[in-house]
PDB file of C-alpha atoms in Angstrom:
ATOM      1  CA  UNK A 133       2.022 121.206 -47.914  1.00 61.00           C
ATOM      2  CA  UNK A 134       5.399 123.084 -47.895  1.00 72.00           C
ATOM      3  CA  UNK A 135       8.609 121.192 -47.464  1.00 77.00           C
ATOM      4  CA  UNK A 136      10.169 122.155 -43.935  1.00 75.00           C
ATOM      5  CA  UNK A 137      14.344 122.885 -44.615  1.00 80.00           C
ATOM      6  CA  UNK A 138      17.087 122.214 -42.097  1.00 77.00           C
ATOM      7  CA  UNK A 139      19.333 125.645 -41.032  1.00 79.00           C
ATOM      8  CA  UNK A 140      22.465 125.070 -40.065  1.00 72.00           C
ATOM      9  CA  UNK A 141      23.076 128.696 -38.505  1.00 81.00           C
ATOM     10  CA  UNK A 142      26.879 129.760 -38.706  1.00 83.00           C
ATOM     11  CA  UNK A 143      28.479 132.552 -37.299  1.00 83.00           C
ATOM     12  CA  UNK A 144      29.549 134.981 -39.381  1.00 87.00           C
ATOM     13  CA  UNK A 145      32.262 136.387 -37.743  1.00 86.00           C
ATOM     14  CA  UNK A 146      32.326 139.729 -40.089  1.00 84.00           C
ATOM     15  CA  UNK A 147      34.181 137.764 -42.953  1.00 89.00           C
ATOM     16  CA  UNK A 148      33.419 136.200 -46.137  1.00 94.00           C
ATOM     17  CA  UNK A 149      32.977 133.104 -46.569  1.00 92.00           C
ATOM     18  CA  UNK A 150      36.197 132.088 -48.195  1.00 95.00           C
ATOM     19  CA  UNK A 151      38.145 133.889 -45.360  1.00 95.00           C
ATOM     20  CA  UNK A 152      35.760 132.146 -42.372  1.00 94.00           C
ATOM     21  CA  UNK A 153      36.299 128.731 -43.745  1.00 94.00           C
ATOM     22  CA  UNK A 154      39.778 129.195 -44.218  1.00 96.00           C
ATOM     23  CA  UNK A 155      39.795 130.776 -40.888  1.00 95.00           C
ATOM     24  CA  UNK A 156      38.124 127.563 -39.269  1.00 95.00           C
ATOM     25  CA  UNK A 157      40.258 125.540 -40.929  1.00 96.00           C
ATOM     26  CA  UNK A 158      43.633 127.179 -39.545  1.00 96.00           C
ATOM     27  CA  UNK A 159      42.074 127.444 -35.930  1.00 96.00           C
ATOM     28  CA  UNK A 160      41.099 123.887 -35.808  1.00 97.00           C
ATOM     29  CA  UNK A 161      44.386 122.574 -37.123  1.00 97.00           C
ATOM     30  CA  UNK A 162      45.881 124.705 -34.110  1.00 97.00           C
ATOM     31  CA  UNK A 163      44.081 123.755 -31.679  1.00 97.00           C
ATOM     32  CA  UNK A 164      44.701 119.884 -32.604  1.00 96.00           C
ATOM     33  CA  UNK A 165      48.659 120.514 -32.721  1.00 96.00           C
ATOM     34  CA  UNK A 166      48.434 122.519 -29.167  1.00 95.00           C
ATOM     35  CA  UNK A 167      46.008 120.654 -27.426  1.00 95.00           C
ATOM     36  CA  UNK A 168      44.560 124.395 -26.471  1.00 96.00           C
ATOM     37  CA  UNK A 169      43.965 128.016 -27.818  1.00 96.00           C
ATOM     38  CA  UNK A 170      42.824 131.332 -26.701  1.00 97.00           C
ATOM     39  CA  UNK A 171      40.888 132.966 -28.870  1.00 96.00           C
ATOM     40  CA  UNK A 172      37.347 134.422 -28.802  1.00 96.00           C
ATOM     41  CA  UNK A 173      34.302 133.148 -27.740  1.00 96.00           C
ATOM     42  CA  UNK A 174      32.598 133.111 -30.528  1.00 95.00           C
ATOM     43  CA  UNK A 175      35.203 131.625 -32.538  1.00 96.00           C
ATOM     44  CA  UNK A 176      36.025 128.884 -30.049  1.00 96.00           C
ATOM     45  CA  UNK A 177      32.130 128.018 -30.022  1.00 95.00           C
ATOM     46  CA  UNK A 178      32.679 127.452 -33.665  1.00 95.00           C
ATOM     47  CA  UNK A 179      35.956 126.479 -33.923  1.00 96.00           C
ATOM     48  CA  UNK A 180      34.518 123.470 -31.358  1.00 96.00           C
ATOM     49  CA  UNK A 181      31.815 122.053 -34.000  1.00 95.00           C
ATOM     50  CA  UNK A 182      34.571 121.561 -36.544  1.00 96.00           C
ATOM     51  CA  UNK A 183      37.089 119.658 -34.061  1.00 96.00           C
ATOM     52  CA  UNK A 184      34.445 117.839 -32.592  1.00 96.00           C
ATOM     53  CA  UNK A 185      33.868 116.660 -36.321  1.00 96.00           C
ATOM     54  CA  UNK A 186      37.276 116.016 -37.102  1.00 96.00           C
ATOM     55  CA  UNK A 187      37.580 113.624 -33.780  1.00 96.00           C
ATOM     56  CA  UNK A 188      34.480 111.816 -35.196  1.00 96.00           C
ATOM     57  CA  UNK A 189      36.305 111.053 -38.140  1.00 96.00           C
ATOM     58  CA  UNK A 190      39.324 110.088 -36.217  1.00 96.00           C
ATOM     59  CA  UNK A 191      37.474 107.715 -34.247  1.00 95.00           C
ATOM     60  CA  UNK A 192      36.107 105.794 -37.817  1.00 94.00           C
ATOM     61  CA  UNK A 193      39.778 105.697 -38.666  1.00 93.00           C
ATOM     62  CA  UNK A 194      39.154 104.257 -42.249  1.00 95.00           C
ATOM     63  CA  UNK A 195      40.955 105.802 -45.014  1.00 97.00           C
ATOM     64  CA  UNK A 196      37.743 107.556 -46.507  1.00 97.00           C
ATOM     65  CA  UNK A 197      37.955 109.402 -43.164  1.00 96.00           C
ATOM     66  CA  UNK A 198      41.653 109.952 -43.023  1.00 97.00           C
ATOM     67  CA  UNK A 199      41.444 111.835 -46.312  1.00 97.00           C
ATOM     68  CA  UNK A 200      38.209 114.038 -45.306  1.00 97.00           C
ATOM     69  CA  UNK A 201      40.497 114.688 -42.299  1.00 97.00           C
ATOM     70  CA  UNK A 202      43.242 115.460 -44.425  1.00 96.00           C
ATOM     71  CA  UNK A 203      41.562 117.849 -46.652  1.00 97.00           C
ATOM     72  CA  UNK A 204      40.053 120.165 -43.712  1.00 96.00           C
ATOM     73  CA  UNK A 205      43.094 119.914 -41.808  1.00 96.00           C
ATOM     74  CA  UNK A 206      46.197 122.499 -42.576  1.00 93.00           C
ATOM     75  CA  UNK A 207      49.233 120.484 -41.920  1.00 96.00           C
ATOM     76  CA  UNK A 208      49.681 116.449 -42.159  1.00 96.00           C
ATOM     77  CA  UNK A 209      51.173 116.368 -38.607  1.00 96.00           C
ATOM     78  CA  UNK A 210      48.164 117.411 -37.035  1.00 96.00           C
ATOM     79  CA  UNK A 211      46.242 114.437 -39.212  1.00 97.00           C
ATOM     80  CA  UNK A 212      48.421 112.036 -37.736  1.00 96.00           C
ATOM     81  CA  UNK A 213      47.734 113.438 -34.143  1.00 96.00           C
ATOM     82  CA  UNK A 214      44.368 113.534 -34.947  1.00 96.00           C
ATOM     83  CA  UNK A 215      44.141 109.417 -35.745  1.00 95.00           C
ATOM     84  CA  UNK A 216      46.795 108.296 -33.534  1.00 94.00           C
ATOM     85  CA  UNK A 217      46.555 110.262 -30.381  1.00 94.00           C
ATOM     86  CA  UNK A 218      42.729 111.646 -30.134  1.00 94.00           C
ATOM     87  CA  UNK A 219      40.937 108.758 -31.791  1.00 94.00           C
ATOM     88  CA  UNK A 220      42.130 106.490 -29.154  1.00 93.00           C
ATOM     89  CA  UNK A 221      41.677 108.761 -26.398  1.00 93.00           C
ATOM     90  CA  UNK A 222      38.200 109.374 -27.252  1.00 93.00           C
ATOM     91  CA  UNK A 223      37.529 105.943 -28.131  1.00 90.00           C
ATOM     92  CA  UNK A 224      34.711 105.588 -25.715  1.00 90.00           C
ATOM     93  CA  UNK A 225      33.069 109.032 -25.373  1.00 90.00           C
ATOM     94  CA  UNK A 226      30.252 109.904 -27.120  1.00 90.00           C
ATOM     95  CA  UNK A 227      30.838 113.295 -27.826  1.00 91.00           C
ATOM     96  CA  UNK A 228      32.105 116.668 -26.182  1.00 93.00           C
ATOM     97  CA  UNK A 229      35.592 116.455 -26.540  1.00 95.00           C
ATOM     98  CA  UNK A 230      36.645 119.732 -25.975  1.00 95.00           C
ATOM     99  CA  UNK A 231      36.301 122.166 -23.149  1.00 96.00           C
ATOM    100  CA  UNK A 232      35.664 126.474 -23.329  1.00 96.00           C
ATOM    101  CA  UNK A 233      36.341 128.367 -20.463  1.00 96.00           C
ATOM    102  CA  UNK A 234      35.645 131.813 -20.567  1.00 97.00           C
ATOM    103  CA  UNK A 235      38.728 134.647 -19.639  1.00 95.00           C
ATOM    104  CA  UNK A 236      37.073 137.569 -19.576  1.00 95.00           C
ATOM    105  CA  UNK A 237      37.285 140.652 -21.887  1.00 96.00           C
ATOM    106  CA  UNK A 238      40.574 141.670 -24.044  1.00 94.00           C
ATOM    107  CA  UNK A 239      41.491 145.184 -23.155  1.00 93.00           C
ATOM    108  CA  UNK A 240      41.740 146.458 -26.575  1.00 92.00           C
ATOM    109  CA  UNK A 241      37.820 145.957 -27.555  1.00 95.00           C
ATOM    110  CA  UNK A 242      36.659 144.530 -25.069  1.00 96.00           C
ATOM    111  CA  UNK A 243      36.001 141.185 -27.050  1.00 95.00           C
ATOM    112  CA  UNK A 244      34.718 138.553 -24.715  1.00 97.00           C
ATOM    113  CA  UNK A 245      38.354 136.014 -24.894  1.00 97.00           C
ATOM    114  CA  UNK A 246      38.136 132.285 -24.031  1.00 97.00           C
ATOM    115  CA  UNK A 247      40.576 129.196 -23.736  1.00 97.00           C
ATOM    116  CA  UNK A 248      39.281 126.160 -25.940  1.00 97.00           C
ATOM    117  CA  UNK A 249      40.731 122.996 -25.017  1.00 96.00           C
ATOM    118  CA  UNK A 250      40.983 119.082 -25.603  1.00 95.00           C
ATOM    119  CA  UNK A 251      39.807 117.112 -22.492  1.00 92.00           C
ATOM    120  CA  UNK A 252      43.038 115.273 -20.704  1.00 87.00           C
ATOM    121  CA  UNK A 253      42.927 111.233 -20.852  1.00 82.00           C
ATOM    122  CA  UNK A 254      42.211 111.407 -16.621  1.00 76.00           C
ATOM    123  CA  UNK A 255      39.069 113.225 -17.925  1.00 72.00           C
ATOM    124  CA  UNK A 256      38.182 110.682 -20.041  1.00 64.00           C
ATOM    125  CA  UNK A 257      38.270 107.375 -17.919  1.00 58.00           C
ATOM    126  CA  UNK A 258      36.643 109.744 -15.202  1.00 55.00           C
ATOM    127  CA  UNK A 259      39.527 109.731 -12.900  1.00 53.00           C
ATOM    128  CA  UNK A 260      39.517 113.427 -12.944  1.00 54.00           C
ATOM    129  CA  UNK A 261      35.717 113.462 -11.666  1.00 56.00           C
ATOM    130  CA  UNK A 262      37.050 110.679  -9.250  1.00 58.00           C
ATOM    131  CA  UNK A 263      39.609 112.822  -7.749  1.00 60.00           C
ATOM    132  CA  UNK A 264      37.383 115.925  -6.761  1.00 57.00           C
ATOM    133  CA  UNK A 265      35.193 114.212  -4.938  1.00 56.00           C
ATOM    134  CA  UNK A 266      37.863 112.316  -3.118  1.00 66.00           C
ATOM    135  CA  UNK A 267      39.037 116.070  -2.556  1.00 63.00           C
ATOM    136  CA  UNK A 268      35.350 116.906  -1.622  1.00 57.00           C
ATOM    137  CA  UNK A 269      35.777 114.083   1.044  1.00 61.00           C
ATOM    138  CA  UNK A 270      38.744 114.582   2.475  1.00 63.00           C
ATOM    139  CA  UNK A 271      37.581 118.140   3.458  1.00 57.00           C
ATOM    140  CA  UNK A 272      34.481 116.921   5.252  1.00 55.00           C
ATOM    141  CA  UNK A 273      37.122 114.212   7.236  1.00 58.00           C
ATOM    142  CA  UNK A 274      38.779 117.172   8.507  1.00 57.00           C
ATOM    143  CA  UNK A 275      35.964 119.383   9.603  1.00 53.00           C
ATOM    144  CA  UNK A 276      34.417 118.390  13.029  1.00 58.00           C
ATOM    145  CA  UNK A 277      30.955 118.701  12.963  1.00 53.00           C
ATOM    146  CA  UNK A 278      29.921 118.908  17.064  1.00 56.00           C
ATOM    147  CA  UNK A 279      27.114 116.546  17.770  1.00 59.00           C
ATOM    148  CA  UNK A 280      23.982 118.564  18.621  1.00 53.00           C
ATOM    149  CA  UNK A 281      22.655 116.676  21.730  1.00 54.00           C
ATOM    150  CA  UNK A 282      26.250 116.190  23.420  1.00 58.00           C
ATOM    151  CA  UNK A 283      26.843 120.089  22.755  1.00 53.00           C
ATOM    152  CA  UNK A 284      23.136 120.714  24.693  1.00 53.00           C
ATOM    153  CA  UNK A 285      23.200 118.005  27.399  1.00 56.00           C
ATOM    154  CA  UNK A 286      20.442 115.383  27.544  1.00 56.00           C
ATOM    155  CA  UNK A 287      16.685 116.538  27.316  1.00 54.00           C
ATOM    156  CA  UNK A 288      16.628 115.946  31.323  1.00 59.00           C
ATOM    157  CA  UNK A 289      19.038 118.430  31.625  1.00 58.00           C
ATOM    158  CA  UNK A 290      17.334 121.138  29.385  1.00 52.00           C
ATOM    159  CA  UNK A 291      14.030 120.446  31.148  1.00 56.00           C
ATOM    160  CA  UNK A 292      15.599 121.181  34.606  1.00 60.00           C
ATOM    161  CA  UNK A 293      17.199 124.101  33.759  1.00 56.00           C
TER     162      UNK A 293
END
């Protein structure tokens, strides 16, 4: 029988391939110093495989991984973010560590634009998710729903009328 190969599709990004991975690397090293980015979608969906990789490696935190790390990775400072800030941040979470939202389309070319982001540390331990839907309560509290049968009168009432 023939052999079945994994893909792994890339985008291309209308570069080589020198100037994408260099490209990659330089984005992701930015967007570890700055905590976010704005850049375009279809660089932040690729620019978010590579940092979710590098915060893998972060969370190992052995030497072999520091070094990997170190050799994607532009600039040493953003290494030591990388294993001292991120890896314990993310300590528990699976995966997804990083968030795209989508800004629209640059005026220029009309290139769809987007903000790529590290989640905050309240998103991690869920207090984020915690405070919406206190937020969510709160605003039912204040509405006053009118209760249906005092609003019509008993069914006496109705039938005599």
């Amino acid at each position: 029988g023939t052999l079945l190969t994994m893909v792994i599709i890339t985008r291309k990004l209308g570069r080589s391939p020198s100037h994408r991975k260099n490209l990659m690397k330089t984005m992701t090293t930015q967007l570890i110093k700055h905590d976010a980015i704005k850049t375009t979608l279809a660089k932040a969906k690729e620019i978010r495989r590579h940092a979710d990789k590098m915060v893998t490696l972060a969370k190992r935190g052995t030497l072999h991984t520091r070094r990997q790390a170190s050799e994607f990775l532009c600039e040493p400072s953003a290494v030591t973010k990388l294993f001292g800030i991120f890896a314990k941040r993310f300590y528990d979470r699976p995966g997804g560590y990083t968030r795209i939202y989508h800004l629209g389309r640059r005026g220029q070319d009309g290139a769809k634009m987007a903000l790529i982001q590290f989640l905050g540390p309240d998103e991690i331990l869920g207090q984020g998710n915690a405070k919406r839907i206190e937020r969510k309560q709160n605003v039912w509290k204040k509405v006053e729903v009118p209760n249906p049968v005092e609003s019509v009168g008993s069914v006496e009432q109705v039938k005599n009328d």
